[in-house]
Amino acid sequence: MRTIEERLQEHKQASDRMQAPPELESRLRNALDRVPNKKKKNEAVLWFGLSAAALVLIIGTYQYPALTYYGNKMFNMELNASSFSEAAEEGYGQVVNKSTTLEDGTVITVERVIADDNAFTMHYSIDRPSGSVYSSGSFRYNVGNIQGFMTNSSTIGGGGNSSGDERQYEGVYSFEPISPFSRTLTVTFNEWLENGERVSYPISFKFDASKAMKSLVKEKISQSVSVDSGVMYFESITASPSSTLIKGHIRIDEKEKHWFFGKTQLYVNGMEMNPTRTQVQFNKTTGLSDFELRFDALPTDVISSIELLVKESSGYYKIPESISLASPSDQSIKVGNEKLWIRSVSKTDTGYDVVVASKQFTILDKDNIFAEALGSQIPVSSISSGRPWDLGNGNVLWERTYSFNTSDRPETLHLNGYHYMKTYNKRVTIPIE
């Protein structure tokens, strides 16, 4: 595996070698001298061509960093750190050092930014004035979106630490990727005052897209995994120096009312990667649910295998079951692959309430549940939302109240099935080119 120093040196050498051939000017001049004079009817075309060339020149001059960014991608000039923190320690990215001073003398400084395909990461510091220190209770600052040309990137996450004397806080915030055509970016820090008022402090700085870091792996996956309630489609993987991002979408059966994303693991060279974020969002355009799975950055640039493991996801257990309500207790009842607890059966003003507990993602199918009393079937009239039941041993179950309008005490509870978190262990191998 190459070290970060070796990769930085390779990038510098490659950049130094990127220059026009010495004979290019004379070759172009000779070619122009050989062009015959055109007739007047071609003058309009000539003027149009010159205008277009001038426009391209203006755009190219203004957006040179962005064009350099895309040029590096097209010519495969890859530069990757084995970890984001390593890249920052090596001074990679763009130095900013822009500050703003709050009314009480606190100084907020944007120190460095690093951009890649998966995120825009900002290193910043907050220095308290002399005589005041930090405490967890006095921390009252947050960060808004990064804004610029074609850019309005929301935060992904952040964190940091206070110095030993608690006068300085050093933090890192990650944002959604920004447009490489942004020349000036603005980040807004917010301070919440003791009276509840929010004061905003924008910091603007120039952005050089040519310093963006490129991705180690950027591949289409185009594979799917079927589960009980639908299909999970894995579309792409992008492994940048800051993180590894898996994108896809879910096609859920129309009749399905419950969906649990579950757990999908990423393995690189047989080693499990640490997950950092799972996001599922409904797409109004497609009518599907898009998902993003974020993991830590790849630990090496020598990749022999990449594999996804759909460990668990939404499942449905369908089989008629009858559960006795004669003796409610805190003892579990095995129903299929899961356990249920009949905690109580109590009389109410309108009938009877049956309290049933289960794991958090085990939900009885309410469309096919009823109680039986003296030979009569009584449909459920209402179901409460789930509430935690702390067992006191580190485990927490969830209970719901099922209400039945009947004057007779229910004897049995009938259900047709339940939704739960099912183990699949289905693998998706990602080809590496």
Coordinates of C-alpha atoms in Angstrom, one line a residue:
M1 CA 0.0 0.0 0.0
R2 CA 1.3 3.4 -0.9
T3 CA 1.8 6.0 1.8
I4 CA 0.1 9.4 1.8
E5 CA 3.5 11.0 1.2
E6 CA 4.1 8.9 -1.9
R7 CA 0.6 9.7 -3.3
L8 CA 1.1 13.4 -2.7
Q9 CA 4.4 13.4 -4.4
E10 CA 2.9 11.5 -7.4
H11 CA 0.2 14.1 -7.6
K12 CA 2.7 17.0 -7.5
Q13 CA 4.9 15.4 -10.2
A14 CA 1.9 14.8 -12.4
S15 CA 0.7 18.4 -12.0
D16 CA 4.2 19.7 -12.8
R17 CA 4.3 17.6 -16.0
M18 CA 1.0 19.1 -17.2
Q19 CA 2.2 21.7 -19.7
A20 CA 1.7 22.5 -23.4
P21 CA 4.4 21.1 -25.8
P22 CA 7.0 23.7 -26.7
E23 CA 6.3 23.4 -30.5
L24 CA 2.5 23.8 -30.0
E25 CA 2.5 27.6 -30.7
S26 CA 4.5 27.3 -34.0
R27 CA 2.3 24.4 -35.2
L28 CA -0.9 26.3 -34.5
R29 CA 0.5 29.4 -36.3
N30 CA 1.5 27.5 -39.4
A31 CA -1.9 25.8 -39.5
L32 CA -3.6 29.2 -39.4
D33 CA -1.4 30.5 -42.2
R34 CA -2.5 27.6 -44.4
V35 CA -6.2 28.3 -44.0
P36 CA -7.6 29.9 -47.3
N37 CA -9.6 33.1 -47.2
K38 CA -13.3 32.5 -47.0
K39 CA -16.0 34.3 -49.0
K40 CA -18.2 36.9 -47.4
K41 CA -21.1 34.5 -47.2
N42 CA -19.1 32.7 -44.5
E43 CA -18.5 35.8 -42.4
A44 CA -21.6 35.3 -40.3
V45 CA -20.5 31.8 -39.5
L46 CA -17.0 33.2 -38.6
W47 CA -18.4 35.9 -36.3
F48 CA -20.6 33.3 -34.6
G49 CA -17.6 31.0 -34.1
L50 CA -15.5 33.8 -32.7
S51 CA -18.3 34.9 -30.4
A52 CA -18.7 31.3 -29.1
A53 CA -15.0 31.0 -28.7
A54 CA -14.9 34.2 -26.7
L55 CA -17.7 33.0 -24.5
V56 CA -15.9 29.7 -23.9
L57 CA -12.7 31.6 -23.1
I58 CA -14.5 33.9 -20.6
I59 CA -16.2 30.9 -18.9
G60 CA -13.1 28.9 -18.9
T61 CA -11.1 31.7 -17.3
Y62 CA -13.6 32.3 -14.6
Q63 CA -14.3 28.6 -13.9
Y64 CA -10.8 27.3 -14.4
P65 CA -10.7 25.5 -11.0
A66 CA -13.9 23.7 -11.8
L67 CA -12.7 22.7 -15.3
T68 CA -9.5 21.5 -13.7
Y69 CA -11.5 19.4 -11.3
Y70 CA -13.5 17.8 -14.1
G71 CA -10.3 17.5 -16.2
N72 CA -8.6 15.6 -13.5
K73 CA -11.5 13.3 -13.3
M74 CA -11.5 12.7 -17.0
F75 CA -7.8 12.1 -17.2
N76 CA -8.0 9.8 -14.1
M77 CA -5.5 11.9 -12.0
E78 CA -6.4 10.1 -8.8
L79 CA -5.1 11.3 -5.4
N80 CA -6.4 9.5 -2.4
A81 CA -5.5 9.5 1.3
S82 CA -6.0 6.3 3.2
S83 CA -8.1 8.3 5.7
F84 CA -9.6 11.8 5.8
S85 CA -7.8 12.6 9.1
E86 CA -4.5 11.6 7.5
A87 CA -5.2 13.9 4.6
A88 CA -6.0 16.8 6.9
E89 CA -2.9 16.2 9.0
E90 CA -0.8 16.2 5.8
G91 CA -2.2 19.7 5.0
Y92 CA -4.2 18.5 2.0
G93 CA -7.3 20.5 1.0
Q94 CA -7.6 24.3 1.0
V95 CA -6.5 26.6 3.8
V96 CA -9.1 29.3 4.5
N97 CA -8.3 31.0 7.8
K98 CA -11.4 33.3 7.7
S99 CA -12.8 34.6 11.0
T100 CA -15.7 36.5 12.5
T101 CA -15.9 38.0 16.0
L102 CA -19.0 37.7 18.1
E103 CA -20.3 40.5 20.4
D104 CA -18.8 39.0 23.5
G105 CA -15.3 38.7 21.9
T106 CA -15.6 35.0 20.9
V107 CA -13.8 34.3 17.6
I108 CA -15.0 31.7 15.1
T109 CA -12.5 30.7 12.4
V110 CA -12.9 28.5 9.4
E111 CA -9.5 27.0 9.1
R112 CA -9.5 24.5 6.3
V113 CA -12.0 22.8 3.9
I114 CA -11.7 19.6 2.0
A115 CA -14.0 18.7 -0.9
D116 CA -14.6 15.3 -2.5
D117 CA -17.4 13.4 -4.3
N118 CA -19.2 12.4 -1.1
A119 CA -18.8 15.4 1.2
F120 CA -17.6 18.9 1.8
T121 CA -15.7 19.0 5.2
M122 CA -14.9 22.1 7.2
H123 CA -12.4 22.4 10.0
Y124 CA -13.2 25.3 12.3
S125 CA -12.3 26.6 15.8
I126 CA -14.1 28.7 18.4
D127 CA -11.9 30.7 20.7
R128 CA -13.5 32.1 23.8
P129 CA -12.3 35.6 25.1
S130 CA -9.8 35.8 27.9
G131 CA -11.3 35.0 31.3
S132 CA -14.1 32.7 30.0
V133 CA -14.0 29.0 29.4
Y134 CA -16.0 26.3 27.7
S135 CA -18.4 23.9 29.4
S136 CA -20.9 21.4 27.9
G137 CA -23.7 23.6 29.2
S138 CA -22.5 26.8 27.7
F139 CA -22.0 25.4 24.2
R140 CA -24.6 27.3 22.2
Y141 CA -23.4 27.4 18.6
N142 CA -24.5 25.5 15.5
V143 CA -23.8 25.7 11.8
G144 CA -26.2 26.3 8.9
N145 CA -26.0 25.2 5.3
I146 CA -23.0 25.9 3.0
Q147 CA -24.3 28.2 0.2
G148 CA -22.8 29.4 -3.1
F149 CA -23.3 29.2 -6.9
M150 CA -25.5 26.1 -7.5
T151 CA -24.9 25.1 -3.9
N152 CA -27.0 24.9 -0.8
S153 CA -25.6 21.9 1.0
S154 CA -27.0 20.8 4.3
T155 CA -25.0 19.3 7.2
I156 CA -24.3 15.5 7.4
G157 CA -22.8 15.5 10.8
G158 CA -20.1 17.0 13.0
G159 CA -18.2 16.9 16.2
G160 CA -15.1 18.1 18.0
N161 CA -13.2 18.6 21.3
S162 CA -12.3 21.3 23.7
S163 CA -8.7 22.2 24.5
G164 CA -7.2 21.4 27.8
D165 CA -7.8 24.8 29.3
E166 CA -11.4 24.8 27.8
R167 CA -10.9 28.1 26.1
Q168 CA -10.9 26.7 22.5
Y169 CA -13.1 24.3 20.7
E170 CA -11.9 22.6 17.5
G171 CA -14.6 21.0 15.4
V172 CA -15.3 19.4 12.1
Y173 CA -18.6 19.6 10.1
S174 CA -19.4 17.6 7.0
F175 CA -21.9 18.8 4.4
E176 CA -23.5 17.4 1.3
P177 CA -21.1 17.8 -1.8
I178 CA -21.0 21.3 -3.3
S179 CA -20.9 22.4 -6.9
P180 CA -17.3 22.6 -8.3
F181 CA -18.5 25.8 -10.1
S182 CA -18.9 27.7 -6.8
R183 CA -16.2 30.3 -6.5
T184 CA -17.3 31.8 -3.2
L185 CA -18.9 29.9 -0.4
T186 CA -20.7 31.2 2.7
V187 CA -21.2 29.2 5.9
T188 CA -23.4 30.7 8.7
F189 CA -22.7 30.1 12.3
N190 CA -25.6 30.6 14.7
E191 CA -25.4 31.6 18.4
W192 CA -28.3 31.1 20.7
L193 CA -28.4 33.8 23.4
E194 CA -29.7 33.3 26.9
N195 CA -33.0 35.1 26.0
G196 CA -33.7 32.6 23.3
E197 CA -32.7 34.9 20.4
R198 CA -30.6 33.5 17.6
V199 CA -27.8 35.7 16.1
S200 CA -26.2 34.6 12.8
Y201 CA -22.6 35.2 11.7
P202 CA -21.9 34.4 8.1
I203 CA -18.3 33.7 6.9
S204 CA -17.6 33.9 3.2
F205 CA -14.4 32.5 1.5
K206 CA -13.1 31.7 -1.9
F207 CA -13.2 28.1 -3.0
D208 CA -10.7 26.4 -5.3
A209 CA -12.3 23.4 -6.8
S210 CA -8.9 22.3 -8.3
K211 CA -7.9 21.2 -4.7
A212 CA -10.8 18.7 -4.4
M213 CA -9.8 15.2 -3.7
K214 CA -10.8 12.4 -6.1
S215 CA -12.5 9.1 -5.4
L216 CA -10.7 5.8 -5.1
V217 CA -13.7 3.7 -6.2
K218 CA -16.6 4.9 -8.2
E219 CA -18.6 2.1 -9.7
K220 CA -22.2 1.2 -10.7
I221 CA -23.6 -1.8 -8.8
S222 CA -27.0 -2.4 -10.5
Q223 CA -27.9 -5.3 -8.4
S224 CA -31.0 -6.1 -6.2
V225 CA -32.0 -8.1 -3.2
S226 CA -35.6 -9.3 -2.7
V227 CA -37.1 -9.3 0.7
D228 CA -40.6 -10.2 1.9
S229 CA -42.0 -6.7 1.5
G230 CA -40.3 -5.6 -1.7
V231 CA -37.0 -5.2 -3.5
M232 CA -33.8 -3.3 -2.5
Y233 CA -31.9 -1.9 -5.5
F234 CA -28.2 -1.1 -5.0
E235 CA -27.2 1.5 -7.6
S236 CA -23.7 2.8 -7.0
I237 CA -20.7 3.0 -4.7
T238 CA -18.4 6.0 -4.3
A239 CA -15.4 5.6 -2.0
S240 CA -13.8 9.1 -1.5
P241 CA -11.2 10.1 1.1
S242 CA -13.9 11.3 3.5
S243 CA -16.3 8.3 3.4
T244 CA -17.8 5.5 1.4
L245 CA -21.3 6.0 0.0
I246 CA -23.7 3.4 -1.2
K247 CA -26.8 4.7 -3.1
G248 CA -30.0 2.9 -4.1
H249 CA -33.7 2.8 -3.8
I250 CA -36.5 0.6 -2.5
R251 CA -39.5 -0.7 -4.3
I252 CA -42.1 -1.6 -1.7
D253 CA -45.2 -3.7 -2.3
E254 CA -48.3 -1.4 -2.7
K255 CA -50.2 -3.3 0.1
E256 CA -47.3 -3.0 2.5
K257 CA -47.9 -0.6 5.4
H258 CA -44.7 -1.3 7.4
W259 CA -41.1 -1.2 6.1
F260 CA -38.0 -1.6 8.3
F261 CA -34.7 -0.9 6.4
G262 CA -32.7 -3.1 8.8
K263 CA -29.0 -3.5 8.6
T264 CA -26.7 -3.7 5.5
Q265 CA -23.0 -4.3 6.1
L266 CA -20.1 -3.4 3.8
Y267 CA -17.0 -5.5 3.6
V268 CA -13.7 -4.4 1.9
N269 CA -11.0 -7.1 1.5
G270 CA -13.1 -9.2 3.9
M271 CA -13.0 -6.5 6.6
E272 CA -16.3 -5.0 7.9
M273 CA -16.5 -1.2 7.5
N274 CA -17.9 1.0 10.2
P275 CA -21.3 2.5 9.3
T276 CA -21.8 6.2 10.1
R277 CA -25.2 7.1 8.6
T278 CA -28.3 5.5 7.0
Q279 CA -30.8 7.8 5.3
V280 CA -34.1 6.9 3.6
Q281 CA -36.1 9.5 1.8
F282 CA -39.3 9.4 -0.3
N283 CA -38.7 10.5 -3.9
K284 CA -41.8 12.4 -5.2
T285 CA -40.7 12.2 -8.8
T286 CA -40.2 8.4 -8.9
G287 CA -42.6 7.4 -6.2
L288 CA -39.9 5.3 -4.6
S289 CA -37.8 5.6 -1.5
D290 CA -34.2 6.5 -2.1
F291 CA -31.5 5.4 0.4
E292 CA -27.9 6.3 1.2
L293 CA -25.6 4.2 3.3
R294 CA -22.5 6.0 4.6
F295 CA -19.4 4.1 5.9
D296 CA -15.9 5.1 7.0
A297 CA -13.3 5.8 4.3
L298 CA -11.6 2.8 2.8
P299 CA -8.5 1.8 4.9
T300 CA -6.4 1.1 1.8
D301 CA -6.1 1.9 -1.9
V302 CA -5.3 -1.8 -2.7
I303 CA -8.8 -3.2 -3.2
S304 CA -9.2 -6.9 -3.9
S305 CA -12.9 -7.3 -3.0
I306 CA -16.0 -5.3 -2.1
E307 CA -19.1 -7.0 -0.8
L308 CA -22.5 -5.9 0.6
L309 CA -24.3 -8.1 3.1
V310 CA -28.1 -7.5 3.6
K311 CA -28.0 -8.8 7.2
E312 CA -31.6 -8.0 8.1
S313 CA -34.6 -6.1 6.7
S314 CA -38.4 -6.0 6.7
G315 CA -40.1 -9.3 6.9
Y316 CA -43.6 -10.7 7.3
Y317 CA -44.7 -13.9 9.1
K318 CA -48.1 -15.1 7.8
I319 CA -49.9 -17.9 9.6
P320 CA -53.1 -17.9 11.6
E321 CA -52.4 -18.0 15.3
S322 CA -54.7 -18.1 18.4
I323 CA -53.3 -16.9 21.7
S324 CA -55.0 -17.6 25.0
L325 CA -55.9 -14.6 27.1
A326 CA -56.9 -16.6 30.2
S327 CA -53.7 -15.9 32.2
P328 CA -51.9 -12.7 31.3
S329 CA -48.3 -12.6 32.6
D330 CA -44.8 -11.4 31.9
Q331 CA -43.9 -14.8 30.4
S332 CA -43.3 -14.9 26.6
I333 CA -45.3 -16.9 24.1
K334 CA -43.4 -18.2 21.0
V335 CA -45.3 -17.3 17.8
G336 CA -43.4 -18.3 14.7
N337 CA -39.9 -16.8 14.9
E338 CA -40.8 -14.1 17.4
K339 CA -42.0 -13.9 21.0
L340 CA -45.1 -12.0 22.3
W341 CA -46.1 -11.1 25.9
I342 CA -49.7 -10.8 26.9
R343 CA -49.3 -8.3 29.8
S344 CA -52.9 -7.7 30.8
V345 CA -56.6 -7.9 30.0
S346 CA -58.6 -5.2 31.7
K347 CA -62.2 -3.9 31.7
T348 CA -62.9 -0.4 30.4
D349 CA -66.0 1.8 29.9
T350 CA -66.3 0.6 26.3
G351 CA -65.1 -3.0 26.5
Y352 CA -61.8 -4.6 27.2
D353 CA -58.1 -3.6 26.6
V354 CA -55.5 -6.2 25.8
V355 CA -51.9 -5.1 26.3
V356 CA -49.4 -7.0 24.1
A357 CA -45.6 -6.5 24.2
S358 CA -43.0 -7.5 21.6
K359 CA -39.7 -6.4 20.1
Q360 CA -39.6 -2.9 18.7
F361 CA -40.0 -3.9 15.1
T362 CA -42.5 -6.7 15.7
I363 CA -46.0 -5.3 14.8
L364 CA -49.1 -7.4 14.6
D365 CA -51.0 -7.1 11.3
K366 CA -54.0 -5.0 12.4
D367 CA -56.1 -5.8 9.4
N368 CA -56.5 -9.4 10.5
I369 CA -56.7 -9.3 14.2
F370 CA -59.7 -10.0 16.4
A371 CA -60.7 -11.3 19.8
E372 CA -63.1 -14.2 20.6
A373 CA -65.6 -14.0 23.5
L374 CA -68.3 -16.7 24.1
G375 CA -68.0 -17.8 20.5
S376 CA -68.3 -14.3 19.0
Q377 CA -65.6 -12.6 17.0
I378 CA -64.9 -9.0 18.0
P379 CA -62.8 -6.9 15.7
V380 CA -60.2 -4.6 17.2
S381 CA -61.6 -1.0 17.6
S382 CA -58.3 0.8 18.2
I383 CA -54.6 0.2 18.6
S384 CA -52.4 2.5 20.6
S385 CA -48.9 3.7 19.5
G386 CA -46.0 1.7 20.9
R387 CA -44.5 2.6 24.2
P388 CA -41.3 1.2 25.8
W389 CA -41.3 -1.5 28.5
D390 CA -38.0 -1.5 30.3
L391 CA -37.1 -4.9 31.6
G392 CA -34.4 -3.5 33.8
N393 CA -31.7 -5.8 32.5
G394 CA -30.6 -3.7 29.5
N395 CA -33.4 -4.9 27.3
V396 CA -36.4 -2.8 26.2
L397 CA -39.6 -4.2 24.7
W398 CA -42.5 -2.3 23.2
E399 CA -46.1 -2.7 24.2
R400 CA -49.4 -1.7 22.5
T401 CA -52.9 -1.6 23.8
Y402 CA -55.6 -3.4 21.6
S403 CA -59.1 -2.3 22.4
F404 CA -62.2 -4.3 21.8
N405 CA -65.9 -3.2 22.2
T406 CA -67.4 -6.1 24.0
S407 CA -69.1 -6.6 27.4
D408 CA -67.8 -10.2 27.6
R409 CA -64.2 -10.8 28.6
P410 CA -62.1 -12.0 25.5
E411 CA -60.9 -15.5 25.8
T412 CA -58.5 -15.7 22.8
L413 CA -56.6 -13.3 20.5
H414 CA -56.5 -14.3 16.8
L415 CA -54.0 -12.8 14.4
N416 CA -53.1 -13.6 10.8
G417 CA -49.5 -12.5 10.9
Y418 CA -47.0 -9.9 11.9
H419 CA -44.3 -7.6 10.6
Y420 CA -40.8 -8.1 12.0
M421 CA -37.1 -7.6 11.4
K422 CA -36.1 -10.7 9.4
T423 CA -32.6 -12.1 9.0
Y424 CA -31.7 -12.6 5.3
N425 CA -27.8 -12.7 5.1
K426 CA -28.0 -12.1 1.3
R427 CA -24.7 -11.0 -0.3
V428 CA -24.0 -8.6 -3.2
T429 CA -20.6 -8.7 -4.8
I430 CA -19.5 -5.4 -6.3
P431 CA -17.2 -5.8 -9.4
I432 CA -14.0 -3.7 -9.3
E433 CA -12.6 -2.4 -12.6

